XYZ file of C-alpha atoms in Angstrom:
94
model
C -0.138 -0.131 0.322
C 1.200 3.427 -0.885
C -0.324 7.092 0.190
C 0.113 9.691 -2.630
C -0.113 13.118 -1.556
C -0.469 15.921 -3.956
C -2.194 19.401 -3.228
C -2.387 18.846 0.853
C -4.867 15.831 -0.569
C -4.136 12.498 0.287
C -5.189 9.068 -1.540
C -3.995 5.272 -0.727
C -2.971 3.058 -3.481
C -2.336 -0.608 -3.556
C 1.546 -1.427 -3.838
C 1.839 -2.248 -7.507
C -0.216 -1.279 -10.472
C -1.703 -3.034 -12.840
C -2.721 0.119 -15.227
C -2.495 3.834 -15.481
C -4.247 5.661 -13.005
C -6.139 8.448 -14.018
C -6.756 11.459 -11.069
C -7.820 14.737 -10.920
C -3.920 16.165 -10.847
C -3.302 13.883 -13.938
C -2.645 10.528 -14.867
C 0.013 8.456 -13.364
C 2.415 6.321 -15.516
C 2.267 2.791 -14.178
C 6.241 2.654 -14.565
C 6.524 5.789 -12.589
C 4.372 4.548 -9.682
C 5.976 1.173 -9.696
C 9.770 2.404 -9.993
C 10.896 3.329 -6.416
C 10.910 7.185 -6.958
C 9.358 9.220 -4.340
C 8.061 12.192 -6.363
C 6.305 11.240 -9.250
C 5.095 13.642 -12.090
C 1.975 13.457 -13.801
C 0.952 13.852 -17.502
C 0.179 17.368 -16.157
C 3.674 18.473 -14.726
C 1.999 17.924 -11.213
C 4.192 16.496 -8.962
C 3.113 13.955 -6.113
C 4.808 12.916 -3.497
C 4.620 8.475 -2.590
C 5.151 7.425 0.940
C 4.858 4.628 2.678
C 1.413 4.530 5.015
C 2.305 4.371 9.192
C 0.347 2.177 11.577
C -2.414 4.944 11.699
C -2.931 4.960 8.166
C -2.955 1.052 7.895
C -5.329 1.465 10.920
C -7.948 3.533 8.988
C -7.973 1.251 6.031
C -9.078 -1.506 7.639
C -11.903 -3.404 6.890
C -14.530 -3.723 10.319
C -16.522 -6.686 10.738
C -19.429 -7.611 13.447
C -18.750 -6.401 16.720
C -19.931 -7.011 20.126
C -21.957 -4.141 21.828
C -20.536 -3.456 25.696
C -22.654 -2.746 28.494
C -21.826 1.180 28.459
C -22.250 1.266 24.863
C -25.859 -0.573 25.002
C -26.647 1.593 27.792
C -26.075 4.818 25.602
C -28.098 3.236 23.072
C -30.985 2.276 25.624
C -30.942 6.147 26.682
C -30.713 7.417 23.141
C -34.053 5.831 22.389
C -35.629 6.673 25.155
C -36.339 3.256 26.563
C -37.890 2.978 29.540
C -39.113 0.419 32.003
C -41.935 -1.597 30.819
C -41.640 -0.936 26.987
C -41.235 -4.341 24.779
C -37.454 -4.456 22.818
C -37.177 -6.962 20.070
C -33.667 -7.617 19.098
C -33.410 -8.221 15.235
C -29.668 -9.244 15.751
C -27.346 -7.986 12.262
C-alpha cells in the first residue's frame, strides 16, 4: 500500500499497479508508480509525493467486521432511544 499526496490531499493505492491511474491531478503512469521514485510527475506536470503508510493510515483503512455491543454502549443506546421500564424491546441481530 502506498500513499500519494498532492495539493494537501492524500489517497491510498496498492503497492503495485496493473495499469495507469487517472486522477484529478492527471494520469499517473504505471512505470513511474512502480519505480522507486518518491516524487511522481503526472502528465499535467503536477508533482505527487509517494510514501509508505504508517500504522495510523493502515489502521484507518482496515475493514471492520461485526462487533460485540459492550454494556456501556448498550446503556447509551437505550438512553438515546428513550426506552423505559415496561417497554418491549426486540433485538433483530445483524
